[in-house]
Amino acid sequence: MNTTTETIEPIRLAPPAAPSAALPNWIKTAARGFMTHVLPPLVIIGLLLVIWELLGSRPGAALPPPSKVVEDTWELIVSPFYDNGGNDVGLAWQMLASLKRVAYGYALAVIAGVSLGVLVGQSTWALRGLDPLFQVLRTVPPLAWLPISLAGFRDGHPSAIFVIFITAIWPIIINTSIGIRNIPEDYRNVARVVRLNGVEYFGKIMLPAAAPFIFSGLRIGVGLSWLAIVAAEMLIGGVGIGFFIWDAWNSSRISDIILALFCVGIVGFLLDRIVAFIGKLVTRGTAAS
């Protein structure tokens, strides 16, 4: 007589769903982005502020702590658009005056830099003739151009614009020429087959193919422009964040200098991000086409 033994499997209950599983995808994505990109710099900045506060609160400290900086510059922080006439204006007006000079000089540098970069990239003769001159001139420090520009323009405003122009143009020229020279030969052959004229080749082949290199030069150029204007304004005077920093130093307002440096860094970062964002849109469009 055979006996069969039946095995009864225990009933396993599914584990309860995690609370985060019920959250919408956009919340989980935002939380992941916060933990990855936002939280680490916040932690580092917080630690640096704590260390700075401890060191600056000691007797005889050379620099004021963050709490003292905020206390001393509170009026500048809450009233950035005040205007008492002359050079006595708020930080926002100082920044806007500097940004206006940067916009003029940088725009001229973009136009001239891309044009010369295309010329050097397309023509071997132009490369041999102009490249040595470019390599010599680009090593001249930006402020070394200021006396020459003041002698030529006899005014501080156009002189500052020229310093920005001559500072920003070199990376734009170099990167543009590299991008033009690196255009694949297949692209040039296609242009010959379909018989593109010069304007069509420039707009449909040359610029899209060289766009990543061009925007790399534009990012470097905008950063150098912002560095140059702050230094130049210390010497030419007038309204501008550079002169504000120099005037604060002459008046021993160290807290004002620290606040201005913080603003300079934030604006410089935003300028770089704006150019990078535009470059990403343009290069994405050219890649898709």
XYZ file of C-alpha atoms in Angstrom, residues 2-284:
283
model
C 1.495 3.288 -1.145
C 1.047 6.383 0.898
C 1.429 9.822 -0.642
C 2.555 12.687 1.446
C 1.221 16.072 0.506
C 3.349 19.122 1.243
C 1.454 22.201 2.185
C 3.251 25.342 1.061
C 3.025 28.236 3.491
C 1.267 31.328 2.272
C 3.753 34.144 1.741
C 2.431 37.636 1.995
C 3.924 40.293 -0.238
C 5.930 42.867 1.688
C 4.194 46.181 2.119
C 5.031 48.712 -0.524
C 7.546 51.332 0.450
C 6.037 54.758 1.029
C 8.180 56.253 -1.746
C 6.711 53.814 -4.293
C 3.394 55.614 -4.049
C 4.978 58.992 -4.825
C 4.676 60.450 -8.326
C 7.678 60.036 -10.580
C 8.388 63.764 -10.750
C 8.690 63.965 -6.962
C 11.117 61.047 -6.902
C 13.117 62.596 -9.738
C 13.228 65.952 -7.967
C 14.281 64.326 -4.704
C 17.000 62.352 -6.460
C 18.242 65.509 -8.181
C 18.264 67.391 -4.885
C 20.263 64.674 -3.158
C 22.712 64.410 -6.050
C 23.270 67.994 -7.173
C 21.978 70.384 -4.489
C 22.648 68.789 -1.122
C 26.429 68.194 -1.499
C 27.305 71.850 -2.250
C 24.910 73.026 0.477
C 26.691 70.828 3.013
C 30.128 72.052 1.913
C 29.041 75.703 1.950
C 27.492 75.252 5.395
C 30.700 73.733 6.765
C 32.793 76.533 5.269
C 30.494 79.163 6.797
C 30.767 77.518 10.213
C 34.567 77.432 9.979
C 34.643 81.031 8.774
C 32.352 82.111 11.622
C 34.586 80.414 14.195
C 37.796 81.866 12.785
C 36.347 85.335 12.212
C 34.901 85.560 15.727
C 38.312 85.248 17.377
C 39.829 88.397 18.895
C 42.088 90.154 16.414
C 40.710 88.331 13.362
C 41.601 90.052 10.085
C 38.263 89.338 8.381
C 34.769 89.703 9.850
C 32.642 86.559 10.315
C 29.568 85.957 8.108
C 27.216 87.229 10.802
C 29.117 90.526 10.945
C 29.161 90.802 7.147
C 25.374 90.446 6.991
C 24.945 92.956 9.812
C 27.222 95.548 8.188
C 25.800 95.185 4.679
C 22.142 94.691 5.493
C 21.123 97.998 3.907
C 22.937 97.063 0.699
C 21.217 93.674 0.676
C 17.658 94.902 1.240
C 17.990 98.065 -0.907
C 19.976 97.075 -4.010
C 18.273 99.685 -6.226
C 18.744 102.845 -4.183
C 20.080 105.865 -6.080
C 21.423 108.893 -4.231
C 22.995 110.387 -7.331
C 26.478 110.142 -8.765
C 28.366 107.012 -7.788
C 26.281 106.486 -4.642
C 23.959 103.802 -6.000
C 22.948 100.310 -4.913
C 24.646 97.047 -5.789
C 22.090 96.251 -8.477
C 22.953 99.428 -10.400
C 26.661 98.732 -9.953
C 26.191 95.246 -11.398
C 24.028 96.477 -14.271
C 26.627 99.092 -15.236
C 29.310 96.404 -15.348
C 27.073 93.997 -17.262
C 26.308 96.699 -19.821
C 30.021 97.146 -20.536
C 30.479 93.385 -20.697
C 27.570 93.052 -23.140
C 29.081 95.592 -25.549
C 32.610 94.244 -25.414
C 31.592 90.596 -25.490
C 29.212 91.072 -28.428
C 31.989 92.703 -30.442
C 34.354 89.888 -29.475
C 31.839 87.247 -30.604
C 31.337 88.875 -34.005
C 35.030 89.482 -34.658
C 36.207 86.253 -33.029
C 33.901 83.930 -34.958
C 34.662 85.731 -38.229
C 38.432 85.563 -37.756
C 38.170 81.983 -36.504
C 36.338 80.951 -39.667
C 38.962 82.724 -41.787
C 41.873 81.071 -39.997
C 40.163 77.685 -40.016
C 39.358 77.809 -43.726
C 42.536 79.362 -45.107
C 45.954 77.803 -44.597
C 47.545 81.076 -45.692
C 45.586 83.021 -43.056
C 46.519 80.437 -40.428
C 50.225 80.792 -41.157
C 50.043 84.565 -41.288
C 47.757 85.352 -38.352
C 48.345 82.529 -35.866
C 51.780 83.785 -34.688
C 50.303 87.256 -34.143
C 47.361 85.823 -32.214
C 49.632 83.697 -30.036
C 51.700 86.756 -29.089
C 48.788 89.123 -28.425
C 46.715 86.660 -26.402
C 49.477 86.382 -23.784
C 49.267 90.111 -22.955
C 47.472 90.558 -19.588
C 44.094 92.315 -19.912
C 45.008 95.286 -17.723
C 48.129 95.921 -19.786
C 45.803 97.045 -22.589
C 44.081 99.643 -20.407
C 46.692 102.450 -20.675
C 46.798 102.053 -24.460
C 43.004 102.118 -24.693
C 42.785 105.165 -22.420
C 45.327 106.950 -24.602
C 43.413 106.033 -27.736
C 39.819 106.614 -26.618
C 40.475 109.293 -23.968
C 37.484 108.040 -22.003
C 37.014 105.309 -19.419
C 33.809 103.762 -20.786
C 35.008 102.793 -24.294
C 38.388 101.870 -22.826
C 36.754 99.308 -20.535
C 34.761 97.923 -23.465
C 37.961 97.563 -25.486
C 39.661 95.699 -22.633
C 36.728 93.271 -22.503
C 36.841 92.845 -26.270
C 40.576 92.159 -26.435
C 40.350 89.757 -23.490
C 37.442 87.664 -24.760
C 38.320 87.443 -28.437
C 41.273 85.031 -28.267
C 39.549 81.871 -26.994
C 36.720 82.511 -29.449
C 39.123 82.763 -32.397
C 41.141 79.716 -31.377
C 38.189 77.432 -30.638
C 36.308 78.497 -33.762
C 39.313 77.848 -35.993
C 39.829 74.421 -34.411
C 36.172 73.578 -34.987
C 36.348 74.655 -38.630
C 39.519 72.640 -39.276
C 37.936 69.563 -37.671
C 34.923 69.484 -40.000
C 34.840 65.937 -41.473
C 35.880 65.700 -45.108
C 32.648 63.808 -45.847
C 30.687 66.964 -45.011
C 32.747 68.957 -47.487
C 32.247 66.299 -50.161
C 28.483 66.370 -49.635
C 28.527 70.155 -50.020
C 30.364 69.783 -53.347
C 27.975 67.100 -54.590
C 24.840 69.128 -53.846
C 26.612 72.281 -55.075
C 26.081 74.469 -52.048
C 27.174 78.051 -52.512
C 29.343 79.824 -49.960
C 26.477 81.168 -47.865
C 24.653 77.819 -47.824
C 27.833 75.946 -46.930
C 28.521 78.390 -44.097
C 25.004 78.131 -42.648
C 24.225 74.445 -43.243
C 27.609 72.737 -42.904
C 30.277 74.891 -41.327
C 28.519 76.506 -38.367
C 26.522 73.424 -37.274
C 29.614 71.201 -37.407
C 31.795 73.687 -35.519
C 29.119 74.789 -33.019
C 30.412 72.716 -30.047
C 33.894 74.203 -30.451
C 32.534 77.719 -30.933
C 30.454 77.582 -27.769
C 33.404 76.248 -25.795
C 35.245 79.409 -26.793
C 32.209 81.548 -25.985
C 32.026 80.111 -22.460
C 35.690 80.817 -21.842
C 35.307 84.281 -23.330
C 32.353 85.324 -21.176
C 34.201 84.263 -18.031
C 37.282 86.233 -19.029
C 35.085 89.243 -19.873
C 33.615 89.293 -16.385
C 37.063 88.976 -14.820
C 38.429 91.790 -16.971
C 35.663 94.306 -16.289
C 35.953 93.964 -12.517
C 39.682 94.642 -12.705
C 39.375 97.445 -15.274
C 36.691 99.313 -13.328
C 38.993 99.521 -10.325
C 41.204 101.796 -12.423
C 38.752 103.757 -14.581
C 36.329 104.650 -11.755
C 32.673 105.555 -12.182
C 29.692 103.319 -11.530
C 30.524 99.615 -11.642
C 31.137 96.715 -9.310
C 34.908 96.947 -9.760
C 35.014 100.575 -8.647
C 32.627 99.740 -5.797
C 35.100 97.148 -4.499
C 38.035 99.556 -4.831
C 36.137 102.382 -3.121
C 35.140 100.039 -0.294
C 38.795 99.079 0.166
C 39.852 102.727 0.350
C 37.152 103.274 2.987
C 38.075 100.102 4.935
C 34.610 98.605 4.386
C 35.717 94.979 4.348
C 32.176 93.639 4.735
C 31.105 95.534 1.611
C 33.995 93.972 -0.303
C 33.010 90.467 0.784
C 29.382 91.028 -0.240
C 30.481 92.427 -3.609
C 32.780 89.455 -4.219
C 29.900 87.104 -3.480
C 27.712 88.961 -5.995
C 30.494 88.919 -8.597
C 30.831 85.161 -8.225
C 27.087 84.566 -8.536
C 26.785 86.728 -11.661
C 29.830 85.092 -13.248
C 28.355 81.665 -12.587
C 25.019 82.697 -14.115
C 26.716 84.104 -17.227
C 28.547 80.825 -17.755
C 25.345 78.808 -17.250
C 23.421 81.000 -19.713
C 26.016 80.575 -22.468
C 26.242 76.837 -21.731
C 22.439 76.511 -21.926
C 22.289 78.339 -25.261
C 25.133 76.189 -26.545
C 23.323 73.028 -25.499
C 20.186 74.113 -27.350
C 22.102 75.037 -30.490
C 24.295 71.945 -30.590
C 21.304 69.708 -29.854
